[in-house]
């Protein structure tokens, strides 16, 4: 029995959950860009136990940052640009569990500082095998 469009029920759009270091304000700026880019609610969870969460999700300690987001089965650690997130979600590269921008480079999404030149940074893919560069900014 085929499902007709009239009978199809759209699944509710789930909010994007972002686990952050308690009190980190740059995460909110990044989350605003994610909300705009994905058109979805972004919910923040202050998590003093993020190291355990990162380990469970397979985020290498060397790629750690101030927040961890889960979107459609992928993990995004730190200030990853929305365009890179969308590309990873579209391509679903083999062996990639997520993307990370380690530390908090000036000029990355949510870390813009008017009057201060942006730093060059790499978006790293992680999962099976060693982390590798996904994009450079």
CSV table of N, CA, C and O in Angstrom, one decimal:
chain,number,residue,atom,x,y,z
A,1,UNK,N,0.9,-1.2,0.0
A,1,UNK,CA,0.0,0.0,0.0
A,1,UNK,C,0.9,1.2,0.0
A,1,UNK,O,1.7,1.4,0.9
A,2,UNK,N,0.8,2.0,-1.0
A,2,UNK,CA,1.6,3.2,-1.1
A,2,UNK,C,1.1,4.3,-0.2
A,2,UNK,O,-0.1,4.4,0.0
A,3,UNK,N,2.0,5.1,0.2
A,3,UNK,CA,1.6,6.3,1.1
A,3,UNK,C,1.4,7.5,0.2
A,3,UNK,O,2.2,7.9,-0.6
A,4,UNK,N,0.2,8.0,0.3
A,4,UNK,CA,-0.1,9.2,-0.5
A,4,UNK,C,0.4,10.5,0.2
A,4,UNK,O,0.5,10.5,1.5
A,5,UNK,N,0.8,11.5,-0.5
A,5,UNK,CA,1.2,12.7,0.2
A,5,UNK,C,0.3,13.3,1.2
A,5,UNK,O,0.7,13.8,2.2
A,6,UNK,N,-1.0,13.1,1.0
A,6,UNK,CA,-2.0,13.6,1.9
A,6,UNK,C,-1.9,12.8,3.3
A,6,UNK,O,-2.3,13.4,4.3
A,7,UNK,N,-1.4,11.6,3.2
A,7,UNK,CA,-1.3,10.8,4.5
A,7,UNK,C,0.0,10.9,5.1
A,7,UNK,O,0.2,10.5,6.3
A,8,UNK,N,1.0,11.4,4.4
A,8,UNK,CA,2.3,11.6,5.0
A,8,UNK,C,2.3,12.6,6.1
A,8,UNK,O,1.8,13.7,5.9
A,9,UNK,N,3.0,12.3,7.2
A,9,UNK,CA,3.0,13.2,8.3
A,9,UNK,C,4.5,13.6,8.5
A,9,UNK,O,5.4,12.7,8.6
A,10,UNK,N,4.8,14.8,8.5
A,10,UNK,CA,6.1,15.3,8.6
A,10,UNK,C,6.6,15.1,10.0
A,10,UNK,O,5.8,15.4,11.0
A,11,UNK,N,7.8,14.6,10.2
A,11,UNK,CA,8.4,14.4,11.5
A,11,UNK,C,8.7,15.8,12.1
A,11,UNK,O,9.1,16.7,11.4
A,12,UNK,N,8.4,16.0,13.4
A,12,UNK,CA,8.8,17.3,14.0
A,12,UNK,C,10.3,17.6,13.9
A,12,UNK,O,11.1,16.6,14.0
A,13,UNK,N,10.6,18.8,13.6
A,13,UNK,CA,12.0,19.2,13.6
A,13,UNK,C,12.6,19.3,15.0
A,13,UNK,O,12.0,20.0,15.8
A,14,UNK,N,13.6,18.5,15.2
A,14,UNK,CA,14.2,18.4,16.6
A,14,UNK,C,15.1,19.6,16.7
A,14,UNK,O,15.8,20.0,15.8
A,15,UNK,N,15.2,20.1,18.0
A,15,UNK,CA,16.2,21.2,18.2
A,15,UNK,C,17.6,20.7,18.1
A,15,UNK,O,17.8,19.5,18.3
A,16,UNK,N,18.5,21.6,17.9
A,16,UNK,CA,19.9,21.2,18.0
A,16,UNK,C,20.4,21.4,19.4
A,16,UNK,O,20.2,22.5,20.0
A,17,UNK,N,20.9,20.4,20.0
A,17,UNK,CA,21.4,20.4,21.4
A,17,UNK,C,22.9,20.7,21.4
A,17,UNK,O,23.7,20.0,20.7
A,18,UNK,N,23.3,21.7,22.1
A,18,UNK,CA,24.7,22.1,22.2
A,18,UNK,C,25.1,22.0,23.7
A,18,UNK,O,24.5,22.7,24.6
A,19,UNK,N,26.1,21.1,24.0
A,19,UNK,CA,26.6,21.0,25.3
A,19,UNK,C,27.8,21.9,25.4
A,19,UNK,O,28.7,21.8,24.6
A,20,UNK,N,27.8,22.8,26.4
A,20,UNK,CA,28.9,23.8,26.5
A,20,UNK,C,29.4,23.8,27.9
A,20,UNK,O,28.8,23.4,28.9
A,21,UNK,N,30.7,24.3,27.9
A,21,UNK,CA,31.3,24.6,29.2
A,21,UNK,C,30.4,25.6,29.9
A,21,UNK,O,29.9,26.6,29.3
A,22,UNK,N,30.1,25.4,31.2
A,22,UNK,CA,29.2,26.4,31.9
A,22,UNK,C,29.6,27.8,31.8
A,22,UNK,O,30.8,28.1,32.0
A,23,UNK,N,28.7,28.7,31.4
A,23,UNK,CA,28.9,30.1,31.3
A,23,UNK,C,29.7,30.6,30.1
A,23,UNK,O,30.0,31.8,30.0
A,24,UNK,N,30.0,29.8,29.2
A,24,UNK,CA,30.7,30.2,28.0
A,24,UNK,C,29.8,31.0,27.1
A,24,UNK,O,28.8,30.5,26.6
A,25,UNK,N,30.1,32.3,26.9
A,25,UNK,CA,29.3,33.1,26.1
A,25,UNK,C,29.5,33.1,24.6
A,25,UNK,O,28.6,33.3,23.8
A,26,UNK,N,30.7,32.7,24.1
A,26,UNK,CA,31.0,32.6,22.7
A,26,UNK,C,30.1,31.5,22.1
A,26,UNK,O,29.8,31.6,20.9
A,27,UNK,N,29.7,30.5,22.8
A,27,UNK,CA,28.9,29.4,22.3
A,27,UNK,C,27.5,30.0,21.9
A,27,UNK,O,27.0,29.5,20.9
A,28,UNK,N,27.0,31.0,22.6
A,28,UNK,CA,25.8,31.6,22.2
A,28,UNK,C,25.8,32.3,20.9
A,28,UNK,O,24.9,32.1,20.1
A,29,UNK,N,26.9,33.0,20.6
A,29,UNK,CA,27.1,33.6,19.3
A,29,UNK,C,27.2,32.6,18.2
A,29,UNK,O,26.6,32.8,17.2
A,30,UNK,N,27.9,31.5,18.4
A,30,UNK,CA,28.0,30.4,17.4
A,30,UNK,C,26.6,29.8,17.2
A,30,UNK,O,26.2,29.6,16.1
A,31,UNK,N,25.9,29.6,18.3
A,31,UNK,CA,24.6,29.0,18.2
A,31,UNK,C,23.6,29.8,17.5
A,31,UNK,O,22.7,29.3,16.8
A,32,UNK,N,23.7,31.2,17.6
A,32,UNK,CA,22.9,32.0,16.8
A,32,UNK,C,23.1,31.9,15.3
A,32,UNK,O,22.1,31.9,14.5
A,33,UNK,N,24.3,31.7,14.9
A,33,UNK,CA,24.6,31.5,13.5
A,33,UNK,C,24.1,30.1,13.0
A,33,UNK,O,23.6,29.9,11.9
A,34,UNK,N,24.2,29.1,13.9
A,34,UNK,CA,23.7,27.8,13.6
A,34,UNK,C,22.2,27.8,13.5
A,34,UNK,O,21.6,27.2,12.5
A,35,UNK,N,21.5,28.5,14.4
A,35,UNK,CA,20.0,28.6,14.3
A,35,UNK,C,19.6,29.2,13.0
A,35,UNK,O,18.7,28.7,12.3
A,36,UNK,N,20.3,30.3,12.6
A,36,UNK,CA,20.0,31.0,11.4
A,36,UNK,C,20.3,30.1,10.2
A,36,UNK,O,19.5,30.0,9.2
A,37,UNK,N,21.4,29.4,10.2
A,37,UNK,CA,21.8,28.6,9.1
A,37,UNK,C,21.0,27.3,8.9
A,37,UNK,O,20.8,26.9,7.7
A,38,UNK,N,20.4,26.8,10.0
A,38,UNK,CA,19.6,25.5,9.9
A,38,UNK,C,18.2,25.8,10.1
A,38,UNK,O,17.4,24.9,9.8
A,39,UNK,N,17.8,27.0,10.5
A,39,UNK,CA,16.4,27.3,10.7
A,39,UNK,C,15.8,26.4,11.8
A,39,UNK,O,14.6,26.0,11.8
A,40,UNK,N,16.6,26.0,12.8
A,40,UNK,CA,16.1,25.2,13.9
A,40,UNK,C,16.5,25.8,15.2
A,40,UNK,O,17.5,26.5,15.4
A,41,UNK,N,15.7,25.5,16.2
A,41,UNK,CA,16.0,26.0,17.6
A,41,UNK,C,17.3,25.4,18.1
A,41,UNK,O,17.6,24.2,17.8
A,42,UNK,N,18.1,26.1,18.8
A,42,UNK,CA,19.3,25.7,19.4
A,42,UNK,C,19.1,25.7,20.9
A,42,UNK,O,18.9,26.8,21.4
A,43,UNK,N,19.3,24.6,21.5
A,43,UNK,CA,19.2,24.6,23.0
A,43,UNK,C,20.6,24.3,23.6
A,43,UNK,O,21.3,23.4,23.1
A,44,UNK,N,20.9,25.1,24.6
A,44,UNK,CA,22.2,24.9,25.3
A,44,UNK,C,22.0,24.2,26.6
A,44,UNK,O,21.1,24.4,27.3
A,45,UNK,N,23.0,23.3,26.8
A,45,UNK,CA,23.0,22.5,28.1
A,45,UNK,C,24.4,22.8,28.7
A,45,UNK,O,25.4,22.4,28.1
A,46,UNK,N,24.4,23.4,29.9
A,46,UNK,CA,25.6,23.6,30.6
A,46,UNK,C,26.1,22.3,31.1
A,46,UNK,O,25.3,21.6,31.8
A,47,UNK,N,27.3,21.8,30.7
A,47,UNK,CA,27.7,20.5,31.1
A,47,UNK,C,29.1,20.5,31.6
A,47,UNK,O,30.1,20.6,30.9
A,48,UNK,N,29.3,20.4,33.0
A,48,UNK,CA,30.6,20.4,33.5
A,48,UNK,C,31.3,19.0,33.2
A,48,UNK,O,32.5,18.9,33.4
A,49,UNK,N,30.6,18.1,32.7
A,49,UNK,CA,31.1,16.7,32.4
A,49,UNK,C,31.3,16.5,30.9
A,49,UNK,O,31.2,15.4,30.4
A,50,UNK,N,31.6,17.6,30.2
A,50,UNK,CA,31.8,17.5,28.7
A,50,UNK,C,32.9,16.6,28.3
A,50,UNK,O,32.8,15.9,27.3
A,51,UNK,N,34.0,16.5,29.1
A,51,UNK,CA,35.1,15.6,28.7
A,51,UNK,C,34.6,14.1,28.6
A,51,UNK,O,35.0,13.5,27.6
A,52,UNK,N,33.7,13.7,29.4
A,52,UNK,CA,33.2,12.3,29.3
A,52,UNK,C,32.3,12.2,28.1
A,52,UNK,O,32.3,11.2,27.4
A,53,UNK,N,31.5,13.3,27.8
A,53,UNK,CA,30.6,13.3,26.7
A,53,UNK,C,31.5,13.2,25.4
A,53,UNK,O,31.2,12.4,24.5
A,54,UNK,N,32.5,14.1,25.3
A,54,UNK,CA,33.4,14.1,24.2
A,54,UNK,C,34.0,12.7,23.9
A,54,UNK,O,34.1,12.2,22.8
A,55,UNK,N,34.5,12.1,25.0
A,55,UNK,CA,35.1,10.7,24.9
A,55,UNK,C,34.0,9.7,24.3
A,55,UNK,O,34.4,9.0,23.4
A,56,UNK,N,32.8,9.8,24.9
A,56,UNK,CA,31.8,8.9,24.4
A,56,UNK,C,31.4,9.1,23.0
A,56,UNK,O,31.2,8.1,22.2
A,57,UNK,N,31.5,10.3,22.5
A,57,UNK,CA,31.2,10.6,21.1
A,57,UNK,C,32.4,10.5,20.2
A,57,UNK,O,32.2,10.7,19.0
A,58,UNK,N,33.5,10.2,20.7
A,58,UNK,CA,34.7,10.0,19.9
A,58,UNK,C,35.5,11.2,19.5
A,58,UNK,O,36.2,11.2,18.5
A,59,UNK,N,35.3,12.3,20.2
A,59,UNK,CA,36.0,13.5,19.9
A,59,UNK,C,37.4,13.4,20.5
A,59,UNK,O,37.6,13.2,21.7
A,60,UNK,N,38.5,13.4,19.7
A,60,UNK,CA,39.8,13.3,20.2
A,60,UNK,C,40.1,14.5,21.2
A,60,UNK,O,39.7,15.7,20.9
A,61,UNK,N,40.8,14.2,22.2
A,61,UNK,CA,41.1,15.3,23.2
A,61,UNK,C,41.9,16.4,22.6
A,61,UNK,O,41.7,17.6,22.9
A,62,UNK,N,42.7,16.1,21.5
A,62,UNK,CA,43.5,17.2,20.9
A,62,UNK,C,42.6,18.1,20.1
A,62,UNK,O,43.1,19.2,19.7
A,63,UNK,N,41.3,17.8,19.8
A,63,UNK,CA,40.4,18.6,19.0
A,63,UNK,C,39.4,19.3,19.9
A,63,UNK,O,38.4,19.9,19.4
A,64,UNK,N,39.5,19.2,21.2
A,64,UNK,CA,38.5,19.7,22.1
A,64,UNK,C,38.4,21.3,22.0
A,64,UNK,O,39.3,22.0,21.7
A,65,UNK,N,37.2,21.7,22.3
A,65,UNK,CA,36.9,23.1,22.3
A,65,UNK,C,35.9,23.4,23.4
A,65,UNK,O,35.8,22.6,24.4
A,66,UNK,N,35.1,24.4,23.3
A,66,UNK,CA,34.2,24.8,24.4
A,66,UNK,C,32.8,24.3,24.3
A,66,UNK,O,32.0,24.5,25.2
A,67,UNK,N,32.4,23.7,23.2
A,67,UNK,CA,31.0,23.2,23.1
A,67,UNK,C,31.0,22.1,22.1
A,67,UNK,O,31.9,21.9,21.2
A,68,UNK,N,30.0,21.2,22.2
A,68,UNK,CA,29.8,20.0,21.4
A,68,UNK,C,28.3,20.0,21.0
A,68,UNK,O,27.5,20.0,21.8
A,69,UNK,N,28.1,19.9,19.7
A,69,UNK,CA,26.7,19.8,19.2
A,69,UNK,C,26.5,18.5,18.4
A,69,UNK,O,27.4,18.0,17.8
A,70,UNK,N,25.3,18.0,18.5
A,70,UNK,CA,24.9,16.8,17.8
A,70,UNK,C,23.8,17.2,16.8
A,70,UNK,O,22.8,17.8,17.2
A,71,UNK,N,24.0,16.9,15.5
A,71,UNK,CA,23.1,17.3,14.5
A,71,UNK,C,23.0,16.1,13.5
A,71,UNK,O,24.0,15.8,12.9
A,72,UNK,N,21.8,15.5,13.4
A,72,UNK,CA,21.6,14.4,12.4
A,72,UNK,C,22.6,13.4,12.5
A,72,UNK,O,23.1,12.9,11.4
A,73,UNK,N,23.0,13.0,13.6
A,73,UNK,CA,24.0,11.9,13.8
A,73,UNK,C,25.4,12.3,13.7
A,73,UNK,O,26.3,11.4,13.9
A,74,UNK,N,25.8,13.5,13.4
A,74,UNK,CA,27.2,14.0,13.4
A,74,UNK,C,27.5,14.8,14.6
A,74,UNK,O,26.6,15.5,15.1
A,75,UNK,N,28.7,14.8,15.0
A,75,UNK,CA,29.2,15.6,16.1
A,75,UNK,C,30.0,16.8,15.6
A,75,UNK,O,30.8,16.7,14.7
A,76,UNK,N,29.7,18.0,16.2
A,76,UNK,CA,30.4,19.2,15.8
A,76,UNK,C,31.0,19.8,17.0
A,76,UNK,O,30.3,20.2,17.9
A,77,UNK,N,32.3,19.9,17.1
A,77,UNK,CA,33.1,20.3,18.2
A,77,UNK,C,33.6,21.7,18.0
A,77,UNK,O,34.4,21.9,17.0
A,78,UNK,N,33.3,22.7,18.8
A,78,UNK,CA,33.8,24.0,18.6
A,78,UNK,C,33.2,24.8,17.6
A,78,UNK,O,32.0,24.6,17.1
A,79,UNK,N,33.9,25.8,17.1
A,79,UNK,CA,33.3,26.9,16.2
A,79,UNK,C,33.4,26.5,14.8
A,79,UNK,O,34.0,27.2,13.9
A,80,UNK,N,32.7,25.4,14.4
A,80,UNK,CA,32.7,24.9,13.0
A,80,UNK,C,31.8,25.8,12.2
A,80,UNK,O,30.6,26.0,12.6
A,81,UNK,N,32.2,26.3,11.1
A,81,UNK,CA,31.3,27.1,10.2
A,81,UNK,C,30.1,26.3,9.7
A,81,UNK,O,30.2,25.1,9.4
A,82,UNK,N,29.0,26.9,9.6
A,82,UNK,CA,27.7,26.3,9.2
A,82,UNK,C,27.9,25.6,7.8
A,82,UNK,O,27.4,24.5,7.6
A,83,UNK,N,28.6,26.3,6.9
A,83,UNK,CA,28.7,25.8,5.5
A,83,UNK,C,29.5,24.4,5.6
A,83,UNK,O,29.1,23.5,4.8
A,84,UNK,N,30.5,24.3,6.4
A,84,UNK,CA,31.2,23.1,6.6
A,84,UNK,C,30.3,22.0,7.2
A,84,UNK,O,30.4,20.8,6.8
A,85,UNK,N,29.5,22.4,8.2
A,85,UNK,CA,28.6,21.4,8.8
A,85,UNK,C,27.6,20.9,7.7
A,85,UNK,O,27.4,19.6,7.7
A,86,UNK,N,27.1,21.7,7.0
A,86,UNK,CA,26.1,21.3,5.9
A,86,UNK,C,26.8,20.4,4.9
A,86,UNK,O,26.2,19.4,4.5
A,87,UNK,N,28.0,20.7,4.5
A,87,UNK,CA,28.7,19.9,3.5
A,87,UNK,C,29.0,18.5,4.1
A,87,UNK,O,28.8,17.5,3.4
A,88,UNK,N,29.4,18.4,5.3
A,88,UNK,CA,29.6,17.1,6.0
A,88,UNK,C,28.3,16.3,6.0
A,88,UNK,O,28.3,15.1,5.8
A,89,UNK,N,27.2,17.0,6.4
A,89,UNK,CA,26.0,16.3,6.4
A,89,UNK,C,25.5,15.8,5.1
A,89,UNK,O,24.9,14.8,5.0
A,90,UNK,N,25.8,16.6,4.0
A,90,UNK,CA,25.4,16.2,2.7
A,90,UNK,C,26.3,15.0,2.2
A,90,UNK,O,25.8,14.0,1.6
A,91,UNK,N,27.6,15.2,2.4
A,91,UNK,CA,28.6,14.2,1.8
A,91,UNK,C,28.7,12.9,2.7
A,91,UNK,O,28.9,11.8,2.1
A,92,UNK,N,28.5,13.0,4.0
A,92,UNK,CA,28.7,11.9,4.9
A,92,UNK,C,29.9,11.1,4.5
A,92,UNK,O,29.9,9.9,4.2
A,93,UNK,N,31.1,11.8,4.6
A,93,UNK,CA,32.4,11.1,4.2
A,93,UNK,C,32.6,9.8,5.1
A,93,UNK,O,32.3,9.8,6.3
A,94,UNK,N,33.0,8.7,4.4
A,94,UNK,CA,33.2,7.5,5.1
A,94,UNK,C,34.2,7.6,6.2
A,94,UNK,O,35.2,8.3,6.1
A,95,UNK,N,33.8,7.0,7.4
A,95,UNK,CA,34.6,7.0,8.5
A,95,UNK,C,34.6,8.3,9.4
A,95,UNK,O,35.3,8.4,10.4
A,96,UNK,N,33.9,9.3,8.9
A,96,UNK,CA,33.8,10.6,9.6
A,96,UNK,C,32.7,10.6,10.6
A,96,UNK,O,31.5,10.4,10.3
A,97,UNK,N,33.0,10.8,11.9
A,97,UNK,CA,32.0,10.9,13.0
A,97,UNK,C,31.6,12.4,13.2
A,97,UNK,O,30.5,12.6,13.7
A,98,UNK,N,32.5,13.3,12.9
A,98,UNK,CA,32.2,14.7,13.1
A,98,UNK,C,33.3,15.6,12.6
A,98,UNK,O,34.3,15.2,12.1
A,99,UNK,N,33.1,16.9,12.9
A,99,UNK,CA,34.1,17.9,12.5
A,99,UNK,C,34.4,18.7,13.8
A,99,UNK,O,33.5,18.9,14.7
A,100,UNK,N,35.6,19.3,13.8
A,100,UNK,CA,36.0,20.1,15.0
A,100,UNK,C,36.9,21.2,14.6
A,100,UNK,O,37.7,21.1,13.6
A,101,UNK,N,36.7,22.3,15.3
A,101,UNK,CA,37.7,23.4,15.3
A,101,UNK,C,38.2,23.5,16.7
A,101,UNK,O,37.6,24.0,17.6
A,102,UNK,N,39.5,23.0,16.9
A,102,UNK,CA,40.1,23.0,18.2
A,102,UNK,C,40.3,24.4,18.7
A,102,UNK,O,40.6,25.3,17.9
A,103,UNK,N,40.3,24.5,20.0
A,103,UNK,CA,40.6,25.8,20.6
A,103,UNK,C,39.4,26.8,20.2
A,103,UNK,O,38.3,26.4,20.0
A,104,UNK,N,39.7,28.0,20.2
A,104,UNK,CA,38.7,29.0,19.8
A,104,UNK,C,39.4,30.1,19.0
A,104,UNK,O,39.6,31.2,19.5
A,105,UNK,N,39.7,29.9,17.7
A,105,UNK,CA,40.4,30.8,16.9
A,105,UNK,C,39.6,32.1,16.7
A,105,UNK,O,38.4,32.1,16.4
A,106,UNK,N,40.3,33.2,16.8
A,106,UNK,CA,39.7,34.5,16.5
A,106,UNK,C,39.2,34.6,15.0
A,106,UNK,O,40.0,34.2,14.2
A,107,UNK,N,38.0,35.0,14.8
A,107,UNK,CA,37.5,35.0,13.4
A,107,UNK,C,36.7,33.8,13.0
A,107,UNK,O,35.9,33.9,12.0
A,108,UNK,N,36.7,32.8,13.8
A,108,UNK,CA,35.8,31.6,13.5
A,108,UNK,C,34.4,32.0,14.0
A,108,UNK,O,34.2,33.0,14.7
A,109,UNK,N,33.4,31.3,13.5
A,109,UNK,CA,32.0,31.7,13.8
A,109,UNK,C,31.8,31.8,15.3
A,109,UNK,O,32.1,30.8,16.1
A,110,UNK,N,31.3,32.9,15.8
A,110,UNK,CA,31.1,33.2,17.2
A,110,UNK,C,32.3,33.8,17.9
A,110,UNK,O,32.2,34.2,19.0
A,111,UNK,N,33.4,33.8,17.2
A,111,UNK,CA,34.6,34.3,17.8
A,111,UNK,C,35.1,35.6,17.0
A,111,UNK,O,36.3,35.9,17.1
A,112,UNK,N,34.2,36.2,16.3
A,112,UNK,CA,34.6,37.4,15.6
A,112,UNK,C,34.9,38.5,16.6
A,112,UNK,O,34.3,38.7,17.6
A,113,UNK,N,35.9,39.3,16.2
A,113,UNK,CA,36.4,40.4,17.1
A,113,UNK,C,36.6,41.6,16.2
A,113,UNK,O,37.7,41.7,15.6
A,114,UNK,N,35.7,42.5,16.1
A,114,UNK,CA,35.8,43.7,15.3
A,114,UNK,C,37.2,44.4,15.6
A,114,UNK,O,37.6,44.6,16.7
A,115,UNK,N,37.9,44.7,14.5
A,115,UNK,CA,39.1,45.4,14.6
A,115,UNK,C,40.3,44.4,14.8
A,115,UNK,O,41.5,44.9,14.8
A,116,UNK,N,40.1,43.2,14.9
A,116,UNK,CA,41.1,42.2,15.1
A,116,UNK,C,41.1,41.3,13.9
A,116,UNK,O,40.1,40.7,13.6
A,117,UNK,N,42.3,41.1,13.3
A,117,UNK,CA,42.3,40.2,12.1
A,117,UNK,C,42.0,38.8,12.5
A,117,UNK,O,42.4,38.3,13.5
A,118,UNK,N,41.3,38.1,11.6
A,118,UNK,CA,40.9,36.7,11.8
A,118,UNK,C,42.2,35.8,11.7
A,118,UNK,O,43.1,36.1,10.9
A,119,UNK,N,42.2,34.8,12.5
A,119,UNK,CA,43.3,33.8,12.5
A,119,UNK,C,42.9,32.8,11.4
A,119,UNK,O,41.8,32.5,11.1
A,120,UNK,N,44.0,32.2,10.8
A,120,UNK,CA,43.7,31.1,9.9
A,120,UNK,C,43.5,29.9,10.8
A,120,UNK,O,44.2,29.7,11.8
A,121,UNK,N,42.6,29.0,10.4
A,121,UNK,CA,42.3,27.8,11.2
A,121,UNK,C,41.8,26.7,10.2
A,121,UNK,O,41.4,26.9,9.1
A,122,UNK,N,42.0,25.5,10.7
A,122,UNK,CA,41.5,24.3,10.0
A,122,UNK,C,40.3,23.7,10.7
A,122,UNK,O,40.2,23.6,11.9
A,123,UNK,N,39.4,23.2,9.9
A,123,UNK,CA,38.3,22.4,10.4
A,123,UNK,C,38.7,20.9,10.2
A,123,UNK,O,39.1,20.5,9.1
A,124,UNK,N,38.8,20.2,11.3
A,124,UNK,CA,39.3,18.8,11.3
A,124,UNK,C,38.1,17.8,11.3
A,124,UNK,O,37.2,17.9,12.0
A,125,UNK,N,38.3,16.8,10.4
A,125,UNK,CA,37.3,15.7,10.4
A,125,UNK,C,37.9,14.6,11.3
A,125,UNK,O,39.1,14.4,11.3
A,126,UNK,N,37.1,14.0,12.1
A,126,UNK,CA,37.5,12.9,13.0
A,126,UNK,C,36.6,11.7,12.9
A,126,UNK,O,35.4,11.9,12.5
A,127,UNK,N,37.0,10.6,13.3
A,127,UNK,CA,36.3,9.4,13.3
A,127,UNK,C,37.2,8.2,13.3
A,127,UNK,O,38.1,8.1,14.1
A,128,UNK,N,37.0,7.3,12.3
A,128,UNK,CA,38.0,6.2,12.2
A,128,UNK,C,39.3,6.7,11.6
A,128,UNK,O,39.2,7.6,10.7
A,129,UNK,N,40.4,6.3,12.0
A,129,UNK,CA,41.7,6.8,11.5
A,129,UNK,C,42.0,8.1,12.2
A,129,UNK,O,41.3,8.6,13.1
A,130,UNK,N,43.1,8.6,11.8
A,130,UNK,CA,43.7,9.9,12.3
A,130,UNK,C,42.8,11.1,11.9
A,130,UNK,O,42.3,11.1,10.8
A,131,UNK,N,42.7,12.1,12.7
A,131,UNK,CA,42.0,13.3,12.3
A,131,UNK,C,42.7,13.9,11.0
A,131,UNK,O,43.9,13.8,10.8
A,132,UNK,N,41.9,14.5,10.1
A,132,UNK,CA,42.4,15.0,8.9
A,132,UNK,C,41.7,16.4,8.6
A,132,UNK,O,40.6,16.6,9.1
A,133,UNK,N,42.3,17.2,7.8
A,133,UNK,CA,41.8,18.5,7.5
A,133,UNK,C,40.6,18.3,6.6
A,133,UNK,O,40.7,17.6,5.5
A,134,UNK,N,39.5,18.9,6.9
A,134,UNK,CA,38.2,18.9,6.1
A,134,UNK,C,38.2,20.2,5.3
A,134,UNK,O,37.7,20.2,4.2
A,135,UNK,N,38.5,21.3,6.0
A,135,UNK,CA,38.5,22.7,5.3
A,135,UNK,C,39.5,23.6,6.0
A,135,UNK,O,39.8,23.4,7.2
A,136,UNK,N,39.9,24.6,5.3
A,136,UNK,CA,40.8,25.6,5.8
A,136,UNK,C,40.1,27.0,5.7
A,136,UNK,O,39.5,27.3,4.6
A,137,UNK,N,40.2,27.8,6.7
A,137,UNK,CA,39.7,29.2,6.6
A,137,UNK,C,40.7,30.2,7.0
A,137,UNK,O,41.7,29.8,7.7
